Amino acid sequence: MSDWAGQVARIHPWPPMRVHQGDAGIDVSVWGRTYRFGNRPLPTSIESAGREILAGPVRLVGELDGELIEWADQGAGVMLHSHNDAQTVLVGYQRCQRLVLNTAVWIDFDGAMFVDVKVLPGEGVEDESPLVVPRLHLEIPLRAEAATLFHYWPHRGQGILLDHSADNSGGIPAEGMALPFKPFVWLGWEEGGLGWFAESAKGWQPADADRAIEVERDGDTVVLRLRLLDSEPAAWKDQPLTWARRPGPLLFRMGLQATPVKPWPADLHKQRVAFHGSHHIAQSRDRHQPDKTVFDRMLEDGINTVIFHEGWQPIQNYGFSDEPDKVREAVDLCHDNGMKVLAYYGYELASLAPEWGDVADDVLVLNPDGVPAGGWRRHPHQRDYVSCTNSIWGDELVRRIIESMATFGFDGLYLDQTNVPFGCCNERHGCGWRDAAGQLHPTYPIRAARTVMRRLYDYIHPRGGWIELHQSSCCVTPTLTFAHSYYDGEHLHWEEKFRNDPLNTVGLAAFRAEFMGWNFGIPADYMASGEKQAFPLVHGLLNRPLPTKAETRHRLWEAFETFDVGSAEFLGYWRSELPVSAAPETVKASAYVRRTRGDGPAEMLMVVANLSGDQPVDAQVTVDLAALGLDGGASAHDVIADKAVPTDDGRMGFELDPLDFRVIRLAAT
């Protein structure tokens, strides 16, 4: 079983952690973020992406003996327990009328903070009357401008079965939100935010299970409220405070992680990715040009990263090949032609694996009725079930992956939901928990999934490798942080409405919250757009595995690489600093802007997209040339059509079909 407070070692690109102690408390800084504990056991300030995101200290509120709990400032504090480059440990304390609050806080180098909240009796033996605590909530007040979007996971159940919906992401409604227990909730804006997480609701007693978590708007503040107790805790009810029967602490385990979690890679736009079902790239014929092999087509397309999908290993997710020489030959062929190879791995234990009989009962994810999750059919004939990273199979999976990478020379991984902490009730490996009535509930092993991802990243990243992570609507940042990039949207791909009308089925706010990655600090690829790239492009996503039949494929690659978008600032249509306006309403414009030093003119690569799924429009775009230092004159060039775009003092117009776009480069004349 994973250790909630496990020791860690720092990994590039995160710098060493910094700690500052003073009379005002303790500051802990990681890349891009600072957590401040102002002589309190819980954070009093969190800075991320250059701004303060808390509207006030994180607080524990409630009732005690018929009165509101009032925590005393006097005597409260926080102490530095230990610190190194990779992890800082703090302990905190505070008291109120008849209670004591203790905390233990572990902050890792990537900004993931694990918090134990312990509430215990505070009076001496002379006061034997029972403690009456009918309400205890933890509240995280966020500044309203830093909490406009939300994402939570899972959409429903244990996260096994996927909903064909993006309803678990979007804009925070004016009336707020109420949710049943979710192991991960993120609130933020397009460039950052704060994730809260917990592996289970053990110890929680919300009055209404559907309102265990609330998001409430209150003027300039958005409050994330965790309803830990709405009734007297079962362990304390009617218990006198005698030495013989003094009740123990109430324990609530949870975590926080401010985002973005790491620097954005500058050379992402140079990756040209292609998938193939197996390692037979030199033998398989291209389905669009049957006179050529898949490999020939990759060479023509300038592909530099190849993903060997499930077919390279006959036993699903096992790291074994019955054609090891052919796998090595295919990898060598790619390497000889300047291509990197990523190998598919997932999260399953296959019935075809020889270890099945020995380990299945111990490692599979179970629902509360003891039924294994999954059971998907694969070729050759087998069924694959969801394994739990909190079991011995987590270690075995890491071992097998590292061994196969060394054996076959893979450069990285294409992971299929390996980061997902599927809800698990398998008590044989420590998952699941039982309430006072004995009912079994799932554990979501975030720490174990995080450990698997961190170990893989620790092996692959220093060797110049890459981890592509495919997940569906599970942007749980403590596990996602150890991917170089993520794929999202397969759960939407299967229904045409999401491809043909993303504006009304996915929505702009949901896309900005979940699918573009800027807010998490992890690049994203959107899997539900098919041939229609307008929606991802206007959000700053140049999907690296662009559809083979997309007419604009090569010109998009060339345009983004020639402009070197990695050295430019991306200004989305939602940014007030964007010097571009567009009409009508379904037309959105975003831009990559590169400014020269001093007062010199800027360059801009602009994406203009009609996001309507069924209506062509006459798009009207106005660029504030003076804001770009281009008021001395500017030219506009359509890089896809390779032709000049007529402009009149920054104004231009053109027709756009449904889900069509233009990519226009502006520069000084």
mmCIF file of C-alpha atoms in Angstrom, residues 277-606:
data_model
loop_
_atom_site.group_PDB
_atom_site.id
_atom_site.type_symbol
_atom_site.label_atom_id
_atom_site.label_comp_id
_atom_site.label_asym_id
_atom_site.label_seq_id
_atom_site.Cartn_x
_atom_site.Cartn_y
_atom_site.Cartn_z
ATOM 1 C CA GLY A 277 -1.462 -0.315 -34.213
ATOM 2 C CA SER A 278 1.701 -2.383 -33.862
ATOM 3 C CA HIS A 279 5.395 -2.569 -34.749
ATOM 4 C CA HIS A 280 4.728 -3.763 -38.324
ATOM 5 C CA ILE A 281 5.242 -0.310 -39.815
ATOM 6 C CA ALA A 282 7.547 -1.502 -42.593
ATOM 7 C CA GLN A 283 5.121 -4.225 -43.723
ATOM 8 C CA SER A 284 1.676 -2.668 -43.232
ATOM 9 C CA ARG A 285 0.180 -0.784 -46.170
ATOM 10 C CA ASP A 286 -1.049 2.761 -45.714
ATOM 11 C CA ARG A 287 -4.847 2.709 -45.837
ATOM 12 C CA HIS A 288 -5.045 6.001 -47.745
ATOM 13 C CA GLN A 289 -2.234 5.175 -50.183
ATOM 14 C CA PRO A 290 -2.115 1.358 -50.430
ATOM 15 C CA ASP A 291 0.844 1.471 -52.797
ATOM 16 C CA LYS A 292 2.985 2.688 -49.883
ATOM 17 C CA THR A 293 3.886 1.211 -46.530
ATOM 18 C CA VAL A 294 2.979 2.958 -43.309
ATOM 19 C CA PHE A 295 6.641 3.746 -42.777
ATOM 20 C CA ASP A 296 7.030 5.246 -46.272
ATOM 21 C CA ARG A 297 4.108 7.547 -45.577
ATOM 22 C CA MET A 298 5.599 8.582 -42.231
ATOM 23 C CA LEU A 299 8.852 9.525 -43.942
ATOM 24 C CA GLU A 300 6.997 11.627 -46.505
ATOM 25 C CA ASP A 301 5.027 13.377 -43.781
ATOM 26 C CA GLY A 302 8.107 14.284 -41.768
ATOM 27 C CA ILE A 303 6.938 12.315 -38.723
ATOM 28 C CA ASN A 304 9.477 12.417 -35.889
ATOM 29 C CA THR A 305 7.598 10.507 -33.170
ATOM 30 C CA VAL A 306 5.929 7.124 -33.704
ATOM 31 C CA ILE A 307 3.575 5.456 -31.239
ATOM 32 C CA PHE A 308 3.388 1.652 -31.274
ATOM 33 C CA HIS A 309 -0.124 1.046 -29.986
ATOM 34 C CA GLU A 310 -1.565 -2.057 -28.305
ATOM 35 C CA GLY A 311 -0.613 -4.499 -31.050
ATOM 36 C CA TRP A 312 3.104 -4.602 -30.234
ATOM 37 C CA GLN A 313 2.426 -6.791 -27.159
ATOM 38 C CA PRO A 314 0.080 -9.796 -27.538
ATOM 39 C CA ILE A 315 -0.665 -9.929 -23.802
ATOM 40 C CA GLN A 316 -2.290 -6.614 -22.966
ATOM 41 C CA ASN A 317 -0.211 -4.255 -20.830
ATOM 42 C CA TYR A 318 2.379 -6.942 -20.116
ATOM 43 C CA GLY A 319 5.596 -5.886 -21.848
ATOM 44 C CA PHE A 320 6.078 -9.197 -23.644
ATOM 45 C CA SER A 321 6.461 -9.719 -27.390
ATOM 46 C CA ASP A 322 6.342 -12.996 -29.276
ATOM 47 C CA GLU A 323 8.296 -11.197 -32.036
ATOM 48 C CA PRO A 324 11.092 -9.499 -30.083
ATOM 49 C CA ASP A 325 13.479 -9.344 -33.040
ATOM 50 C CA LYS A 326 10.869 -7.649 -35.224
ATOM 51 C CA VAL A 327 10.076 -5.116 -32.502
ATOM 52 C CA ARG A 328 13.767 -4.235 -32.188
ATOM 53 C CA GLU A 329 14.107 -4.023 -35.978
ATOM 54 C CA ALA A 330 11.162 -1.621 -36.164
ATOM 55 C CA VAL A 331 12.594 0.553 -33.385
ATOM 56 C CA ASP A 332 16.023 0.583 -35.063
ATOM 57 C CA LEU A 333 14.431 1.527 -38.387
ATOM 58 C CA CYS A 334 12.725 4.496 -36.755
ATOM 59 C CA HIS A 335 15.891 5.576 -34.959
ATOM 60 C CA ASP A 336 17.930 5.343 -38.158
ATOM 61 C CA ASN A 337 15.482 7.784 -39.742
ATOM 62 C CA GLY A 338 15.394 10.291 -36.901
ATOM 63 C CA MET A 339 12.169 9.098 -35.293
ATOM 64 C CA LYS A 340 11.533 8.434 -31.619
ATOM 65 C CA VAL A 341 9.343 5.513 -30.583
ATOM 66 C CA LEU A 342 6.783 5.552 -27.775
ATOM 67 C CA ALA A 343 5.332 2.232 -26.599
ATOM 68 C CA TYR A 344 1.769 1.661 -25.440
ATOM 69 C CA TYR A 345 1.065 0.648 -21.857
ATOM 70 C CA GLY A 346 -2.123 0.891 -19.848
ATOM 71 C CA TYR A 347 -3.660 -0.156 -16.556
ATOM 72 C CA GLU A 348 -4.908 -3.726 -17.030
ATOM 73 C CA LEU A 349 -4.157 -7.275 -15.974
ATOM 74 C CA ALA A 350 -4.910 -9.645 -18.854
ATOM 75 C CA SER A 351 -6.471 -13.078 -18.429
ATOM 76 C CA LEU A 352 -3.773 -14.301 -20.831
ATOM 77 C CA ALA A 353 -1.001 -13.346 -18.383
ATOM 78 C CA PRO A 354 0.509 -16.436 -16.713
ATOM 79 C CA GLU A 355 0.411 -14.682 -13.310
ATOM 80 C CA TRP A 356 -3.373 -14.325 -13.419
ATOM 81 C CA GLY A 357 -4.131 -17.237 -11.111
ATOM 82 C CA ASP A 358 -1.600 -16.109 -8.520
ATOM 83 C CA VAL A 359 -2.329 -12.392 -8.315
ATOM 84 C CA ALA A 360 -5.739 -11.505 -9.783
ATOM 85 C CA ASP A 361 -7.625 -11.636 -6.485
ATOM 86 C CA ASP A 362 -5.015 -9.400 -4.880
ATOM 87 C CA VAL A 363 -4.541 -6.742 -7.564
ATOM 88 C CA LEU A 364 -7.816 -6.157 -9.417
ATOM 89 C CA VAL A 365 -10.033 -3.129 -8.878
ATOM 90 C CA LEU A 366 -13.314 -4.281 -7.310
ATOM 91 C CA ASN A 367 -16.635 -2.526 -6.878
ATOM 92 C CA PRO A 368 -18.464 -2.636 -3.502
ATOM 93 C CA ASP A 369 -20.091 -5.936 -4.519
ATOM 94 C CA GLY A 370 -16.713 -7.558 -5.174
ATOM 95 C CA VAL A 371 -17.079 -7.536 -8.973
ATOM 96 C CA PRO A 372 -13.858 -6.858 -10.952
ATOM 97 C CA ALA A 373 -13.827 -3.723 -13.086
ATOM 98 C CA GLY A 374 -13.268 -3.871 -16.822
ATOM 99 C CA GLY A 375 -13.173 -7.084 -18.797
ATOM 100 C CA TRP A 376 -12.556 -5.629 -22.253
ATOM 101 C CA ARG A 377 -11.881 -8.053 -25.101
ATOM 102 C CA ARG A 378 -8.551 -7.914 -26.894
ATOM 103 C CA HIS A 379 -6.762 -9.877 -29.602
ATOM 104 C CA PRO A 380 -5.534 -12.584 -29.355
ATOM 105 C CA HIS A 381 -8.544 -13.812 -27.407
ATOM 106 C CA GLN A 382 -8.371 -12.516 -23.837
ATOM 107 C CA ARG A 383 -10.123 -10.171 -21.455
ATOM 108 C CA ASP A 384 -8.416 -7.327 -19.666
ATOM 109 C CA TYR A 385 -9.414 -6.122 -16.222
ATOM 110 C CA VAL A 386 -8.501 -2.950 -14.354
ATOM 111 C CA SER A 387 -5.594 -3.415 -11.964
ATOM 112 C CA CYS A 388 -5.017 -1.135 -8.986
ATOM 113 C CA THR A 389 -1.780 0.810 -8.605
ATOM 114 C CA ASN A 390 -2.216 0.470 -4.840
ATOM 115 C CA SER A 391 -1.508 -3.266 -5.172
ATOM 116 C CA ILE A 392 1.700 -5.157 -5.911
ATOM 117 C CA TRP A 393 0.867 -4.785 -9.608
ATOM 118 C CA GLY A 394 1.810 -1.112 -9.425
ATOM 119 C CA ASP A 395 5.421 -2.082 -8.716
ATOM 120 C CA GLU A 396 5.266 -4.904 -11.243
ATOM 121 C CA LEU A 397 3.956 -2.577 -13.943
ATOM 122 C CA VAL A 398 6.838 -0.145 -13.406
ATOM 123 C CA ARG A 399 9.352 -3.000 -13.459
ATOM 124 C CA ARG A 400 7.963 -4.434 -16.686
ATOM 125 C CA ILE A 401 7.870 -1.064 -18.418
ATOM 126 C CA ILE A 402 11.466 -0.214 -17.540
ATOM 127 C CA GLU A 403 12.638 -3.686 -18.551
ATOM 128 C CA SER A 404 10.893 -3.518 -21.934
ATOM 129 C CA MET A 405 12.251 -0.038 -22.631
ATOM 130 C CA ALA A 406 15.782 -1.300 -22.053
ATOM 131 C CA THR A 407 15.155 -4.456 -24.102
ATOM 132 C CA PHE A 408 13.589 -2.840 -27.152
ATOM 133 C CA GLY A 409 15.091 0.647 -27.054
ATOM 134 C CA PHE A 410 11.837 2.580 -26.720
ATOM 135 C CA ASP A 411 12.255 6.326 -26.209
ATOM 136 C CA GLY A 412 9.142 6.892 -24.152
ATOM 137 C CA LEU A 413 5.615 5.815 -23.394
ATOM 138 C CA TYR A 414 2.069 6.270 -24.572
ATOM 139 C CA LEU A 415 0.212 5.555 -21.335
ATOM 140 C CA ASP A 416 -3.469 4.693 -21.439
ATOM 141 C CA GLN A 417 -5.062 5.947 -18.184
ATOM 142 C CA THR A 418 -2.126 4.765 -16.070
ATOM 143 C CA ASN A 419 -2.516 7.944 -14.012
ATOM 144 C CA VAL A 420 -6.183 7.330 -13.190
ATOM 145 C CA PRO A 421 -6.794 6.460 -9.503
ATOM 146 C CA PHE A 422 -9.790 4.238 -10.226
ATOM 147 C CA GLY A 423 -12.112 3.876 -7.246
ATOM 148 C CA CYS A 424 -11.320 0.517 -5.649
ATOM 149 C CA CYS A 425 -12.937 -1.580 -2.903
ATOM 150 C CA ASN A 426 -10.410 -4.437 -2.857
ATOM 151 C CA GLU A 427 -9.592 -4.756 0.835
ATOM 152 C CA ARG A 428 -6.959 -7.416 0.127
ATOM 153 C CA HIS A 429 -4.485 -4.714 -0.901
ATOM 154 C CA GLY A 430 -5.708 -1.985 1.444
ATOM 155 C CA CYS A 431 -8.324 -0.222 -0.657
ATOM 156 C CA GLY A 432 -11.891 0.404 0.417
ATOM 157 C CA TRP A 433 -13.169 1.624 3.766
ATOM 158 C CA ARG A 434 -16.209 0.808 5.863
ATOM 159 C CA ASP A 435 -18.541 3.248 7.559
ATOM 160 C CA ALA A 436 -20.064 2.818 11.019
ATOM 161 C CA ALA A 437 -22.762 0.575 9.537
ATOM 162 C CA GLY A 438 -20.165 -1.671 7.904
ATOM 163 C CA GLN A 439 -20.942 -0.538 4.352
ATOM 164 C CA LEU A 440 -17.969 -0.719 1.984
ATOM 165 C CA HIS A 441 -16.948 2.413 0.049
ATOM 166 C CA PRO A 442 -14.212 2.948 -2.571
ATOM 167 C CA THR A 443 -10.762 4.394 -2.083
ATOM 168 C CA TYR A 444 -9.267 6.440 -4.930
ATOM 169 C CA PRO A 445 -5.527 5.676 -4.638
ATOM 170 C CA ILE A 446 -4.164 9.021 -5.794
ATOM 171 C CA ARG A 447 -0.854 8.620 -3.989
ATOM 172 C CA ALA A 448 -0.218 5.149 -5.449
ATOM 173 C CA ALA A 449 -1.032 6.256 -9.013
ATOM 174 C CA ARG A 450 1.163 9.302 -8.454
ATOM 175 C CA THR A 451 4.039 7.090 -7.293
ATOM 176 C CA VAL A 452 3.796 4.923 -10.419
ATOM 177 C CA MET A 453 3.770 8.001 -12.654
ATOM 178 C CA ARG A 454 6.647 9.639 -10.764
ATOM 179 C CA ARG A 455 8.833 6.521 -11.002
ATOM 180 C CA LEU A 456 8.228 6.283 -14.745
ATOM 181 C CA TYR A 457 8.952 9.985 -15.226
ATOM 182 C CA ASP A 458 12.094 9.651 -13.103
ATOM 183 C CA TYR A 459 13.357 6.912 -15.419
ATOM 184 C CA ILE A 460 12.306 8.396 -18.758
ATOM 185 C CA HIS A 461 12.744 12.164 -18.447
ATOM 186 C CA PRO A 462 16.492 12.224 -17.617
ATOM 187 C CA ARG A 463 17.078 10.056 -20.706
ATOM 188 C CA GLY A 464 15.423 12.608 -22.966
ATOM 189 C CA GLY A 465 12.259 10.545 -23.297
ATOM 190 C CA TRP A 466 8.621 11.563 -23.388
ATOM 191 C CA ILE A 467 5.439 10.371 -21.677
ATOM 192 C CA GLU A 468 2.205 10.875 -23.587
ATOM 193 C CA LEU A 469 -0.714 10.244 -21.257
ATOM 194 C CA HIS A 470 -4.095 9.313 -22.666
ATOM 195 C CA GLN A 471 -6.920 9.784 -20.189
ATOM 196 C CA SER A 472 -10.562 10.729 -20.484
ATOM 197 C CA SER A 473 -11.751 13.601 -18.324
ATOM 198 C CA CYS A 474 -9.372 12.766 -15.460
ATOM 199 C CA CYS A 475 -7.163 15.825 -15.008
ATOM 200 C CA VAL A 476 -6.176 14.833 -11.471
ATOM 201 C CA THR A 477 -3.108 17.034 -11.277
ATOM 202 C CA PRO A 478 -1.158 15.123 -8.571
ATOM 203 C CA THR A 479 -0.912 12.206 -11.028
ATOM 204 C CA LEU A 480 -1.058 14.173 -14.290
ATOM 205 C CA THR A 481 1.965 16.256 -13.267
ATOM 206 C CA PHE A 482 4.379 13.477 -14.271
ATOM 207 C CA ALA A 483 3.244 13.363 -17.892
ATOM 208 C CA HIS A 484 4.906 15.501 -20.547
ATOM 209 C CA SER A 485 1.559 15.925 -22.299
ATOM 210 C CA TYR A 486 -1.926 14.460 -22.184
ATOM 211 C CA TYR A 487 -4.612 13.341 -24.607
ATOM 212 C CA ASP A 488 -8.227 13.998 -23.645
ATOM 213 C CA GLY A 489 -11.604 13.718 -25.332
ATOM 214 C CA GLU A 490 -11.891 10.082 -26.410
ATOM 215 C CA HIS A 491 -15.090 9.876 -24.353
ATOM 216 C CA LEU A 492 -16.523 12.536 -26.697
ATOM 217 C CA HIS A 493 -15.031 11.197 -29.918
ATOM 218 C CA TRP A 494 -17.632 8.460 -30.360
ATOM 219 C CA GLU A 495 -20.591 10.797 -30.839
ATOM 220 C CA GLU A 496 -20.750 12.990 -33.941
ATOM 221 C CA LYS A 497 -22.404 15.887 -32.127
ATOM 222 C CA PHE A 498 -19.167 16.626 -30.265
ATOM 223 C CA ARG A 499 -17.181 16.736 -33.511
ATOM 224 C CA ASN A 500 -19.792 18.622 -35.521
ATOM 225 C CA ASP A 501 -21.005 21.132 -32.934
ATOM 226 C CA PRO A 502 -18.430 21.493 -30.144
ATOM 227 C CA LEU A 503 -19.592 25.021 -29.322
ATOM 228 C CA ASN A 504 -22.968 23.778 -28.070
ATOM 229 C CA THR A 505 -22.033 20.284 -26.877
ATOM 230 C CA VAL A 506 -18.645 20.797 -25.220
ATOM 231 C CA GLY A 507 -18.741 24.548 -24.714
ATOM 232 C CA LEU A 508 -15.999 27.143 -24.509
ATOM 233 C CA ALA A 509 -15.729 27.185 -20.713
ATOM 234 C CA ALA A 510 -15.493 23.393 -20.455
ATOM 235 C CA PHE A 511 -12.803 23.325 -23.116
ATOM 236 C CA ARG A 512 -10.765 25.985 -21.330
ATOM 237 C CA ALA A 513 -11.155 24.174 -17.999
ATOM 238 C CA GLU A 514 -10.196 20.665 -19.122
ATOM 239 C CA PHE A 515 -8.940 20.269 -22.655
ATOM 240 C CA MET A 516 -6.276 22.878 -23.366
ATOM 241 C CA GLY A 517 -3.755 22.332 -20.561
ATOM 242 C CA TRP A 518 -2.531 25.903 -20.064
ATOM 243 C CA ASN A 519 -4.234 26.034 -16.654
ATOM 244 C CA PHE A 520 -2.488 22.838 -15.525
ATOM 245 C CA GLY A 521 0.915 23.567 -17.059
ATOM 246 C CA ILE A 522 0.732 20.363 -19.117
ATOM 247 C CA PRO A 523 0.215 20.451 -22.903
ATOM 248 C CA ALA A 524 -2.933 18.779 -24.208
ATOM 249 C CA ASP A 525 -4.130 17.136 -27.400
ATOM 250 C CA TYR A 526 -7.843 17.030 -28.141
ATOM 251 C CA MET A 527 -9.057 13.697 -29.502
ATOM 252 C CA ALA A 528 -12.638 14.600 -30.434
ATOM 253 C CA SER A 529 -12.123 17.076 -33.276
ATOM 254 C CA GLY A 530 -11.438 14.644 -36.121
ATOM 255 C CA GLU A 531 -10.625 16.487 -39.328
ATOM 256 C CA LYS A 532 -12.039 19.745 -37.924
ATOM 257 C CA GLN A 533 -9.248 21.550 -36.115
ATOM 258 C CA ALA A 534 -10.818 24.993 -35.590
ATOM 259 C CA PHE A 535 -11.873 24.407 -31.989
ATOM 260 C CA PRO A 536 -8.500 23.210 -30.643
ATOM 261 C CA LEU A 537 -6.469 25.667 -32.741
ATOM 262 C CA VAL A 538 -8.208 28.749 -31.374
ATOM 263 C CA HIS A 539 -7.458 27.458 -27.856
ATOM 264 C CA GLY A 540 -3.738 27.180 -28.543
ATOM 265 C CA LEU A 541 -3.681 23.456 -29.370
ATOM 266 C CA LEU A 542 -1.856 22.295 -32.456
ATOM 267 C CA ASN A 543 -2.786 18.627 -32.226
ATOM 268 C CA ARG A 544 0.451 16.777 -32.878
ATOM 269 C CA PRO A 545 -1.124 13.643 -34.353
ATOM 270 C CA LEU A 546 -3.086 15.660 -36.904
ATOM 271 C CA PRO A 547 -5.476 13.545 -39.006
ATOM 272 C CA THR A 548 -3.715 12.024 -42.002
ATOM 273 C CA LYS A 549 -6.311 13.359 -44.445
ATOM 274 C CA ALA A 550 -6.329 16.912 -43.091
ATOM 275 C CA GLU A 551 -5.500 19.092 -46.083
ATOM 276 C CA THR A 552 -3.894 21.723 -43.890
ATOM 277 C CA ARG A 553 -1.679 19.290 -41.993
ATOM 278 C CA HIS A 554 1.734 20.141 -43.410
ATOM 279 C CA ARG A 555 1.126 23.857 -43.744
ATOM 280 C CA LEU A 556 0.018 24.061 -40.123
ATOM 281 C CA TRP A 557 3.156 22.268 -38.996
ATOM 282 C CA GLU A 558 5.330 24.484 -41.166
ATOM 283 C CA ALA A 559 3.597 27.709 -40.120
ATOM 284 C CA PHE A 560 3.883 27.023 -36.399
ATOM 285 C CA GLU A 561 7.490 25.885 -36.693
ATOM 286 C CA THR A 562 8.534 28.778 -38.947
ATOM 287 C CA PHE A 563 6.982 31.312 -36.582
ATOM 288 C CA ASP A 564 8.460 29.377 -33.618
ATOM 289 C CA VAL A 565 5.343 29.672 -31.482
ATOM 290 C CA GLY A 566 7.249 28.265 -28.509
ATOM 291 C CA SER A 567 9.138 31.550 -28.212
ATOM 292 C CA ALA A 568 5.960 33.645 -28.457
ATOM 293 C CA GLU A 569 3.226 34.496 -25.954
ATOM 294 C CA PHE A 570 -0.146 32.896 -26.583
ATOM 295 C CA LEU A 571 -3.077 35.263 -26.055
ATOM 296 C CA GLY A 572 -6.403 33.449 -26.151
ATOM 297 C CA TYR A 573 -9.654 35.080 -27.196
ATOM 298 C CA TRP A 574 -10.568 35.369 -23.488
ATOM 299 C CA ARG A 575 -7.524 37.533 -22.637
ATOM 300 C CA SER A 576 -8.108 41.268 -22.227
ATOM 301 C CA GLU A 577 -4.562 41.909 -23.488
ATOM 302 C CA LEU A 578 -5.357 40.406 -26.897
ATOM 303 C CA PRO A 579 -5.138 43.255 -29.457
ATOM 304 C CA VAL A 580 -7.738 41.611 -31.705
ATOM 305 C CA SER A 581 -11.529 41.706 -31.886
ATOM 306 C CA ALA A 582 -13.703 39.452 -34.021
ATOM 307 C CA ALA A 583 -17.335 39.270 -35.113
ATOM 308 C CA PRO A 584 -19.931 37.808 -35.266
ATOM 309 C CA GLU A 585 -20.250 36.019 -31.925
ATOM 310 C CA THR A 586 -19.346 32.550 -33.199
ATOM 311 C CA VAL A 587 -16.038 33.856 -34.560
ATOM 312 C CA LYS A 588 -13.139 33.762 -32.106
ATOM 313 C CA ALA A 589 -9.592 34.976 -32.630
ATOM 314 C CA SER A 590 -6.478 34.085 -30.647
ATOM 315 C CA ALA A 591 -2.858 34.888 -31.377
ATOM 316 C CA TYR A 592 0.778 34.090 -30.742
ATOM 317 C CA VAL A 593 2.624 37.378 -30.228
ATOM 318 C CA ARG A 594 6.376 37.879 -30.260
ATOM 319 C CA ARG A 595 7.527 41.282 -29.125
ATOM 320 C CA THR A 596 10.955 42.699 -29.834
ATOM 321 C CA ARG A 597 13.006 44.510 -27.235
ATOM 322 C CA GLY A 598 12.330 48.179 -26.752
ATOM 323 C CA ASP A 599 9.620 49.799 -28.839
ATOM 324 C CA GLY A 600 10.130 47.735 -31.974
ATOM 325 C CA PRO A 601 7.189 46.212 -33.852
ATOM 326 C CA ALA A 602 5.771 42.851 -32.813
ATOM 327 C CA GLU A 603 5.010 39.834 -34.971
ATOM 328 C CA MET A 604 1.760 37.951 -34.660
ATOM 329 C CA LEU A 605 0.434 34.589 -35.826
ATOM 330 C CA MET A 606 -3.342 34.786 -35.517
#
